[in-house]
PDB file of C-alpha atoms in Angstrom:
ATOM      1  CA  MET A   1     -15.160 -28.516  18.726  1.00 62.00           C
ATOM      2  CA  PHE A   2     -15.303 -31.207  16.371  1.00 75.00           C
ATOM      3  CA  THR A   3     -13.719 -29.273  13.735  1.00 87.00           C
ATOM      4  CA  LEU A   4     -11.601 -31.125  10.691  1.00 89.00           C
ATOM      5  CA  GLY A   5      -8.735 -29.978  12.686  1.00 90.00           C
ATOM      6  CA  HIS A   6     -10.099 -31.914  15.891  1.00 92.00           C
ATOM      7  CA  PHE A   7     -10.877 -34.847  13.837  1.00 93.00           C
ATOM      8  CA  VAL A   8      -7.277 -35.011  12.381  1.00 94.00           C
ATOM      9  CA  TRP A   9      -5.782 -34.523  15.700  1.00 95.00           C
ATOM     10  CA  LEU A  10      -7.781 -37.489  17.336  1.00 95.00           C
ATOM     11  CA  PHE A  11      -6.902 -39.641  14.873  1.00 95.00           C
ATOM     12  CA  ILE A  12      -3.873 -39.061  15.202  1.00 96.00           C
ATOM     13  CA  ILE A  13      -3.920 -39.772  18.777  1.00 96.00           C
ATOM     14  CA  PHE A  14      -6.013 -42.490  18.637  1.00 96.00           C
ATOM     15  CA  LEU A  15      -3.941 -44.089  16.181  1.00 96.00           C
ATOM     16  CA  LEU A  16      -0.395 -43.844  18.123  1.00 96.00           C
ATOM     17  CA  VAL A  17      -1.842 -45.387  21.346  1.00 96.00           C
ATOM     18  CA  ILE A  18      -3.468 -48.265  19.739  1.00 95.00           C
ATOM     19  CA  PHE A  19       0.754 -48.489  18.340  1.00 95.00           C
ATOM     20  CA  ALA A  20       2.095 -47.992  21.993  1.00 94.00           C
ATOM     21  CA  LEU A  21      -0.137 -50.094  23.350  1.00 93.00           C
ATOM     22  CA  LEU A  22       0.620 -53.146  20.761  1.00 92.00           C
ATOM     23  CA  LEU A  23       4.196 -52.725  20.802  1.00 92.00           C
ATOM     24  CA  THR A  24       4.381 -52.659  25.020  1.00 90.00           C
ATOM     25  CA  LYS A  25       2.028 -56.109  24.585  1.00 85.00           C
ATOM     26  CA  ARG A  26       3.939 -57.679  21.845  1.00 85.00           C
ATOM     27  CA  VAL A  27       7.721 -56.954  23.058  1.00 84.00           C
ATOM     28  CA  ASN A  28       6.963 -58.222  25.769  1.00 77.00           C
ATOM     29  CA  PHE A  29       8.235 -55.127  27.716  1.00 80.00           C
ATOM     30  CA  ASN A  30       8.915 -54.858  31.918  1.00 84.00           C
ATOM     31  CA  VAL A  31       6.529 -52.893  33.825  1.00 85.00           C
ATOM     32  CA  LYS A  32       9.712 -50.218  34.813  1.00 87.00           C
ATOM     33  CA  LYS A  33      11.006 -49.864  31.269  1.00 89.00           C
ATOM     34  CA  VAL A  34       7.448 -48.721  30.760  1.00 91.00           C
ATOM     35  CA  GLU A  35       7.398 -46.573  33.312  1.00 92.00           C
ATOM     36  CA  PHE A  36      10.611 -45.010  32.752  1.00 94.00           C
ATOM     37  CA  VAL A  37       9.604 -44.215  28.690  1.00 94.00           C
ATOM     38  CA  VAL A  38       6.663 -42.696  30.311  1.00 95.00           C
ATOM     39  CA  VAL A  39       8.386 -40.376  32.935  1.00 95.00           C
ATOM     40  CA  ILE A  40      10.658 -39.321  30.852  1.00 96.00           C
ATOM     41  CA  LEU A  41       8.343 -38.622  28.403  1.00 96.00           C
ATOM     42  CA  LEU A  42       5.918 -36.995  30.543  1.00 96.00           C
ATOM     43  CA  ILE A  43       8.630 -34.726  32.612  1.00 95.00           C
ATOM     44  CA  LEU A  44       9.833 -33.308  28.931  1.00 96.00           C
ATOM     45  CA  LEU A  45       6.247 -32.391  27.860  1.00 94.00           C
ATOM     46  CA  LYS A  46       5.770 -30.777  30.633  1.00 93.00           C
ATOM     47  CA  VAL A  47       8.649 -28.496  30.573  1.00 92.00           C
ATOM     48  CA  VAL A  48       7.848 -27.113  26.771  1.00 93.00           C
ATOM     49  CA  HIS A  49       4.117 -26.442  28.676  1.00 91.00           C
ATOM     50  CA  LEU A  50       6.183 -24.828  31.874  1.00 89.00           C
ATOM     51  CA  ALA A  51       7.687 -22.718  29.264  1.00 89.00           C
ATOM     52  CA  VAL A  52       5.298 -21.623  26.941  1.00 88.00           C
ATOM     53  CA  SER A  53       2.880 -21.302  29.763  1.00 88.00           C
ATOM     54  CA  MET A  54       6.059 -17.892  31.730  1.00 88.00           C
ATOM     55  CA  LYS A  55       4.033 -14.392  31.794  1.00 86.00           C
ATOM     56  CA  GLU A  56       5.840 -11.592  31.746  1.00 88.00           C
ATOM     57  CA  LEU A  57       6.216  -9.218  34.589  1.00 87.00           C
ATOM     58  CA  PRO A  58       6.637  -5.190  33.688  1.00 88.00           C
ATOM     59  CA  ASP A  59       9.824  -5.478  35.841  1.00 87.00           C
ATOM     60  CA  GLY A  60      11.344  -7.820  32.876  1.00 85.00           C
ATOM     61  CA  GLY A  61      11.449 -11.247  35.284  1.00 90.00           C
ATOM     62  CA  MET A  62       8.676 -13.821  34.388  1.00 90.00           C
ATOM     63  CA  VAL A  63       7.023 -16.228  35.907  1.00 87.00           C
ATOM     64  CA  LEU A  64       4.830 -18.913  35.623  1.00 85.00           C
ATOM     65  CA  HIS A  65       0.747 -18.073  34.326  1.00 85.00           C
ATOM     66  CA  GLN A  66      -1.401 -17.606  37.544  1.00 86.00           C
ATOM     67  CA  THR A  67      -4.171 -20.269  34.842  1.00 84.00           C
ATOM     68  CA  GLN A  68      -1.258 -22.544  34.519  1.00 85.00           C
ATOM     69  CA  LEU A  69      -0.722 -23.644  37.466  1.00 83.00           C
ATOM     70  CA  SER A  70      -0.228 -27.922  38.291  1.00 83.00           C
ATOM     71  CA  PHE A  71      -4.073 -27.901  39.603  1.00 87.00           C
ATOM     72  CA  HIS A  72      -5.674 -29.370  36.902  1.00 90.00           C
ATOM     73  CA  LEU A  73      -6.417 -33.290  37.378  1.00 91.00           C
ATOM     74  CA  CYS A  74      -3.970 -34.351  34.136  1.00 91.00           C
ATOM     75  CA  SER A  75      -1.498 -31.878  35.741  1.00 92.00           C
ATOM     76  CA  ILE A  76      -1.709 -33.540  39.023  1.00 94.00           C
ATOM     77  CA  MET A  77      -1.450 -36.969  37.327  1.00 95.00           C
ATOM     78  CA  ILE A  78       1.969 -36.152  35.718  1.00 95.00           C
ATOM     79  CA  TYR A  79       3.570 -35.730  38.572  1.00 94.00           C
ATOM     80  CA  SER A  80       1.665 -38.289  40.427  1.00 94.00           C
ATOM     81  CA  ALA A  81       2.888 -40.969  37.384  1.00 95.00           C
ATOM     82  CA  ILE A  82       6.493 -39.601  37.794  1.00 94.00           C
ATOM     83  CA  ALA A  83       5.833 -40.153  41.804  1.00 94.00           C
ATOM     84  CA  ALA A  84       5.015 -44.094  41.586  1.00 93.00           C
ATOM     85  CA  TYR A  85       8.107 -44.139  39.974  1.00 93.00           C
ATOM     86  CA  PHE A  86       9.941 -43.661  42.533  1.00 93.00           C
ATOM     87  CA  ILE A  87       7.633 -44.931  45.452  1.00 92.00           C
ATOM     88  CA  LYS A  88       9.560 -47.807  46.813  1.00 90.00           C
ATOM     89  CA  ASN A  89       6.412 -48.174  48.784  1.00 92.00           C
ATOM     90  CA  GLU A  90       4.922 -50.883  47.020  1.00 91.00           C
ATOM     91  CA  GLN A  91       1.279 -50.791  48.755  1.00 93.00           C
ATOM     92  CA  LEU A  92       1.112 -47.055  48.098  1.00 94.00           C
ATOM     93  CA  LYS A  93       2.577 -46.847  44.469  1.00 93.00           C
ATOM     94  CA  SER A  94      -1.055 -49.748  43.855  1.00 93.00           C
ATOM     95  CA  VAL A  95      -2.398 -47.611  45.403  1.00 94.00           C
ATOM     96  CA  LEU A  96      -1.669 -44.458  43.859  1.00 95.00           C
ATOM     97  CA  LYS A  97      -1.595 -46.481  39.906  1.00 95.00           C
ATOM     98  CA  SER A  98      -4.739 -47.397  40.659  1.00 95.00           C
ATOM     99  CA  PHE A  99      -6.131 -43.948  41.557  1.00 96.00           C
ATOM    100  CA  MET A 100      -4.647 -42.722  38.205  1.00 96.00           C
ATOM    101  CA  VAL A 101      -6.743 -45.168  35.766  1.00 95.00           C
ATOM    102  CA  PRO A 102     -10.068 -43.328  35.527  1.00 95.00           C
ATOM    103  CA  CYS A 103      -8.456 -40.253  35.612  1.00 95.00           C
ATOM    104  CA  MET A 104      -5.659 -41.301  33.015  1.00 95.00           C
ATOM    105  CA  VAL A 105      -7.989 -42.966  30.747  1.00 94.00           C
ATOM    106  CA  ILE A 106     -11.209 -40.449  31.429  1.00 94.00           C
ATOM    107  CA  GLY A 107      -8.677 -36.904  32.413  1.00 93.00           C
ATOM    108  CA  ALA A 108      -7.349 -37.362  28.893  1.00 94.00           C
ATOM    109  CA  LEU A 109      -9.358 -38.461  26.614  1.00 94.00           C
ATOM    110  CA  LEU A 110     -12.189 -35.308  27.570  1.00 93.00           C
ATOM    111  CA  ALA A 111      -9.065 -32.901  27.131  1.00 93.00           C
ATOM    112  CA  LEU A 112      -8.863 -34.413  23.720  1.00 94.00           C
ATOM    113  CA  LEU A 113     -12.149 -34.567  22.838  1.00 92.00           C
ATOM    114  CA  ILE A 114     -13.032 -31.000  25.180  1.00 90.00           C
ATOM    115  CA  PRO A 115      -9.499 -29.279  23.243  1.00 90.00           C
ATOM    116  CA  THR A 116      -9.253 -26.304  25.471  1.00 87.00           C
ATOM    117  CA  GLU A 117      -6.013 -25.050  23.799  1.00 88.00           C
ATOM    118  CA  GLY A 118      -7.305 -25.841  19.919  1.00 88.00           C
ATOM    119  CA  VAL A 119      -6.353 -27.662  17.499  1.00 91.00           C
ATOM    120  CA  ASP A 120      -3.704 -24.989  15.288  1.00 92.00           C
ATOM    121  CA  PRO A 121      -1.240 -27.351  14.386  1.00 91.00           C
ATOM    122  CA  SER A 122       1.239 -24.087  14.322  1.00 92.00           C
ATOM    123  CA  ASN A 123       0.506 -24.251  17.978  1.00 92.00           C
ATOM    124  CA  LEU A 124       3.490 -25.225  20.035  1.00 92.00           C
ATOM    125  CA  ARG A 125       0.892 -25.005  22.662  1.00 91.00           C
ATOM    126  CA  VAL A 126      -1.221 -27.326  20.646  1.00 93.00           C
ATOM    127  CA  TRP A 127       1.554 -29.509  20.446  1.00 95.00           C
ATOM    128  CA  GLN A 128       2.130 -30.016  23.551  1.00 94.00           C
ATOM    129  CA  TYR A 129      -1.731 -30.451  24.474  1.00 94.00           C
ATOM    130  CA  MET A 130      -2.179 -33.350  22.375  1.00 95.00           C
ATOM    131  CA  LEU A 131       0.419 -35.456  22.506  1.00 96.00           C
ATOM    132  CA  ILE A 132       1.276 -35.134  26.889  1.00 96.00           C
ATOM    133  CA  HIS A 133      -2.284 -36.152  26.767  1.00 96.00           C
ATOM    134  CA  GLY A 134      -1.722 -38.828  24.014  1.00 96.00           C
ATOM    135  CA  VAL A 135       0.617 -40.366  26.382  1.00 97.00           C
ATOM    136  CA  LEU A 136      -1.317 -40.358  29.864  1.00 97.00           C
ATOM    137  CA  VAL A 137      -4.448 -41.958  27.723  1.00 96.00           C
ATOM    138  CA  TYR A 138      -1.570 -44.524  26.492  1.00 96.00           C
ATOM    139  CA  TYR A 139      -0.560 -45.497  30.331  1.00 96.00           C
ATOM    140  CA  GLY A 140      -3.609 -46.062  31.352  1.00 95.00           C
ATOM    141  CA  PHE A 141      -5.004 -47.624  29.283  1.00 95.00           C
ATOM    142  CA  TYR A 142      -1.696 -49.875  29.691  1.00 94.00           C
ATOM    143  CA  LEU A 143      -1.450 -50.167  33.523  1.00 93.00           C
ATOM    144  CA  MET A 144      -5.380 -51.023  33.615  1.00 92.00           C
ATOM    145  CA  ILE A 145      -4.661 -54.075  30.612  1.00 89.00           C
ATOM    146  CA  ILE A 146      -1.345 -54.615  30.293  1.00 88.00           C
ATOM    147  CA  GLU A 147      -0.728 -54.266  34.560  1.00 84.00           C
ATOM    148  CA  LYS A 148      -4.197 -55.010  35.302  1.00 87.00           C
ATOM    149  CA  VAL A 149      -4.156 -52.641  38.789  1.00 91.00           C
ATOM    150  CA  ASP A 150      -6.637 -53.282  41.294  1.00 91.00           C
ATOM    151  CA  LEU A 151     -10.244 -51.782  40.535  1.00 93.00           C
ATOM    152  CA  SER A 152     -12.159 -53.569  42.938  1.00 92.00           C
ATOM    153  CA  LEU A 153     -15.425 -52.120  44.226  1.00 94.00           C
ATOM    154  CA  LYS A 154     -13.566 -50.938  47.614  1.00 94.00           C
ATOM    155  CA  VAL A 155     -10.875 -49.501  44.924  1.00 95.00           C
ATOM    156  CA  TYR A 156     -13.971 -48.042  43.464  1.00 96.00           C
ATOM    157  CA  PHE A 157     -15.331 -45.692  46.471  1.00 96.00           C
ATOM    158  CA  ARG A 158     -11.453 -45.472  47.453  1.00 96.00           C
ATOM    159  CA  ASN A 159     -10.927 -43.505  44.391  1.00 96.00           C
ATOM    160  CA  LEU A 160     -13.896 -41.483  44.433  1.00 97.00           C
ATOM    161  CA  ALA A 161     -12.585 -39.723  48.078  1.00 97.00           C
ATOM    162  CA  LEU A 162      -9.287 -39.100  46.273  1.00 96.00           C
ATOM    163  CA  LEU A 163     -11.152 -37.329  43.611  1.00 96.00           C
ATOM    164  CA  VAL A 164     -13.046 -35.177  45.989  1.00 96.00           C
ATOM    165  CA  ILE A 165     -10.640 -34.393  48.518  1.00 96.00           C
ATOM    166  CA  ILE A 166      -8.319 -32.968  45.063  1.00 96.00           C
ATOM    167  CA  THR A 167     -11.579 -30.888  43.666  1.00 96.00           C
ATOM    168  CA  LEU A 168     -11.915 -29.754  47.427  1.00 95.00           C
ATOM    169  CA  LEU A 169      -8.577 -28.402  46.757  1.00 94.00           C
ATOM    170  CA  ALA A 170      -9.255 -27.310  43.164  1.00 95.00           C
ATOM    171  CA  MET A 171     -12.158 -25.036  44.837  1.00 95.00           C
ATOM    172  CA  PHE A 172     -10.089 -23.900  47.088  1.00 95.00           C
ATOM    173  CA  MET A 173      -6.999 -22.520  44.013  1.00 94.00           C
ATOM    174  CA  ASN A 174      -9.902 -21.628  42.187  1.00 94.00           C
ATOM    175  CA  SER A 175     -11.191 -19.335  44.823  1.00 94.00           C
ATOM    176  CA  VAL A 176      -7.570 -17.982  46.371  1.00 94.00           C
ATOM    177  CA  LEU A 177      -6.166 -17.228  42.445  1.00 92.00           C
ATOM    178  CA  GLU A 178     -10.222 -15.474  41.524  1.00 91.00           C
ATOM    179  CA  GLN A 179      -8.693 -12.751  40.066  1.00 91.00           C
ATOM    180  CA  TYR A 180      -6.505 -14.427  37.848  1.00 89.00           C
ATOM    181  CA  GLY A 181      -9.511 -16.470  36.259  1.00 89.00           C
ATOM    182  CA  THR A 182      -8.260 -19.652  37.424  1.00 92.00           C
ATOM    183  CA  ASN A 183     -10.063 -23.097  36.380  1.00 93.00           C
ATOM    184  CA  PHE A 184      -9.260 -25.514  37.988  1.00 93.00           C
ATOM    185  CA  LEU A 185     -10.723 -28.543  37.823  1.00 92.00           C
ATOM    186  CA  PHE A 186     -13.371 -26.782  35.796  1.00 93.00           C
ATOM    187  CA  LEU A 187     -15.488 -26.000  39.073  1.00 94.00           C
ATOM    188  CA  ARG A 188     -15.513 -21.793  38.486  1.00 94.00           C
ATOM    189  CA  GLN A 189     -17.111 -22.753  34.384  1.00 93.00           C
ATOM    190  CA  PRO A 190     -17.256 -25.255  31.565  1.00 93.00           C
ATOM    191  CA  PRO A 191     -14.166 -25.332  29.821  1.00 89.00           C
ATOM    192  CA  MET A 192     -15.709 -24.470  26.404  1.00 86.00           C
ATOM    193  CA  PRO A 193     -19.823 -22.400  26.128  1.00 84.00           C
ATOM    194  CA  ASN A 194     -22.535 -24.535  24.950  1.00 84.00           C
ATOM    195  CA  LEU A 195     -21.386 -27.884  25.784  1.00 86.00           C
ATOM    196  CA  PRO A 196     -24.396 -29.792  26.549  1.00 89.00           C
ATOM    197  CA  ILE A 197     -25.283 -30.911  30.535  1.00 90.00           C
ATOM    198  CA  LEU A 198     -22.260 -28.742  30.854  1.00 90.00           C
ATOM    199  CA  ASN A 199     -23.092 -25.388  31.140  1.00 92.00           C
ATOM    200  CA  LEU A 200     -23.883 -22.489  33.116  1.00 94.00           C
ATOM    201  CA  ASN A 201     -27.529 -22.056  31.457  1.00 93.00           C
ATOM    202  CA  ASN A 202     -29.530 -23.316  34.951  1.00 93.00           C
ATOM    203  CA  GLY A 203     -27.293 -21.852  37.329  1.00 95.00           C
ATOM    204  CA  TRP A 204     -23.918 -23.451  38.548  1.00 95.00           C
ATOM    205  CA  TYR A 205     -25.054 -25.965  41.049  1.00 96.00           C
ATOM    206  CA  ILE A 206     -26.745 -27.630  38.472  1.00 96.00           C
ATOM    207  CA  TYR A 207     -23.521 -26.772  36.804  1.00 95.00           C
ATOM    208  CA  PHE A 208     -21.583 -28.786  39.790  1.00 96.00           C
ATOM    209  CA  ILE A 209     -23.731 -31.675  40.258  1.00 96.00           C
ATOM    210  CA  SER A 210     -24.227 -32.538  36.802  1.00 95.00           C
ATOM    211  CA  LEU A 211     -20.110 -32.225  36.524  1.00 95.00           C
ATOM    212  CA  MET A 212     -20.148 -34.155  39.573  1.00 96.00           C
ATOM    213  CA  THR A 213     -22.020 -36.798  38.073  1.00 96.00           C
ATOM    214  CA  ILE A 214     -20.641 -37.227  35.156  1.00 95.00           C
ATOM    215  CA  ALA A 215     -17.091 -38.109  37.125  1.00 95.00           C
ATOM    216  CA  VAL A 216     -19.346 -40.532  39.164  1.00 96.00           C
ATOM    217  CA  ILE A 217     -20.791 -42.782  36.609  1.00 96.00           C
ATOM    218  CA  LEU A 218     -18.062 -42.071  34.272  1.00 96.00           C
ATOM    219  CA  VAL A 219     -15.211 -43.603  36.957  1.00 96.00           C
ATOM    220  CA  GLY A 220     -17.784 -46.196  37.707  1.00 96.00           C
ATOM    221  CA  ILE A 221     -18.012 -46.970  33.983  1.00 95.00           C
ATOM    222  CA  VAL A 222     -14.156 -47.557  34.412  1.00 95.00           C
ATOM    223  CA  HIS A 223     -14.745 -49.814  37.415  1.00 95.00           C
ATOM    224  CA  LEU A 224     -17.485 -52.376  36.092  1.00 94.00           C
ATOM    225  CA  PRO A 225     -15.924 -54.132  33.609  1.00 92.00           C
ATOM    226  CA  PHE A 226     -13.371 -55.146  36.494  1.00 91.00           C
ATOM    227  CA  ILE A 227     -16.202 -55.061  39.965  1.00 92.00           C
ATOM    228  CA  ILE A 228     -18.036 -57.551  37.186  1.00 90.00           C
ATOM    229  CA  ASN A 229     -15.819 -60.006  36.925  1.00 86.00           C
ATOM    230  CA  LYS A 230     -14.229 -60.267  40.112  1.00 81.00           C
ATOM    231  CA  SER A 231     -17.294 -61.411  41.604  1.00 82.00           C
ATOM    232  CA  ARG A 232     -18.136 -64.041  38.862  1.00 81.00           C
ATOM    233  CA  LYS A 233     -14.974 -65.440  40.077  1.00 76.00           C
ATOM    234  CA  GLN A 234     -15.823 -64.899  43.625  1.00 77.00           C
ATOM    235  CA  ARG A 235     -18.685 -66.706  42.688  1.00 74.00           C
ATOM    236  CA  LYS A 236     -17.252 -70.044  40.491  1.00 67.00           C
TER     237      LYS A 236
END
């Protein structure tokens, strides 16, 4: 974590995200075109992820490794973005996009800061990991800054409720697949050893409370500027 190779990856992804956001704003692409490009990139990168995550069975067959099932937050966001593109109901699409913003901005950024797949550029899995999280970061900021989805106080609490549902689902799946060492949403244990705050030094319950507290605070930070801005407009 935070080696020279890691900083190089962060710098590259940062430049790509900034360039894509500036290009999108300057060329003034319509929302549907942006959604289409994002969905295509996510599908292609997800296919690569599935291809490199297969596990060979004793009988010669292959299955997707249990730890790579789509119950991590960023994986859920990939399918959410794809679903949002095809959903016709505008209200449901709005709810989904509002939920995607904090999850993509926070979740994908943290994934880049804590690269669980490593940073070795000779590893195809690392390229897939970095690029797909970069796309998620871009789309999260696009929805927040350019498309300006609803991030009001009411939406904040709704997003927290949706996160609770996903947390319960991930916790259930970790229990069902415990023998395979699954760690969806990092509810079982920290993504890396020796992390500050997020560690098991004081036991799992303290770790879980810390994880949930950080999630509530970070989601709040994403929503806060929009909550304050809406409050000011209402006063005027």
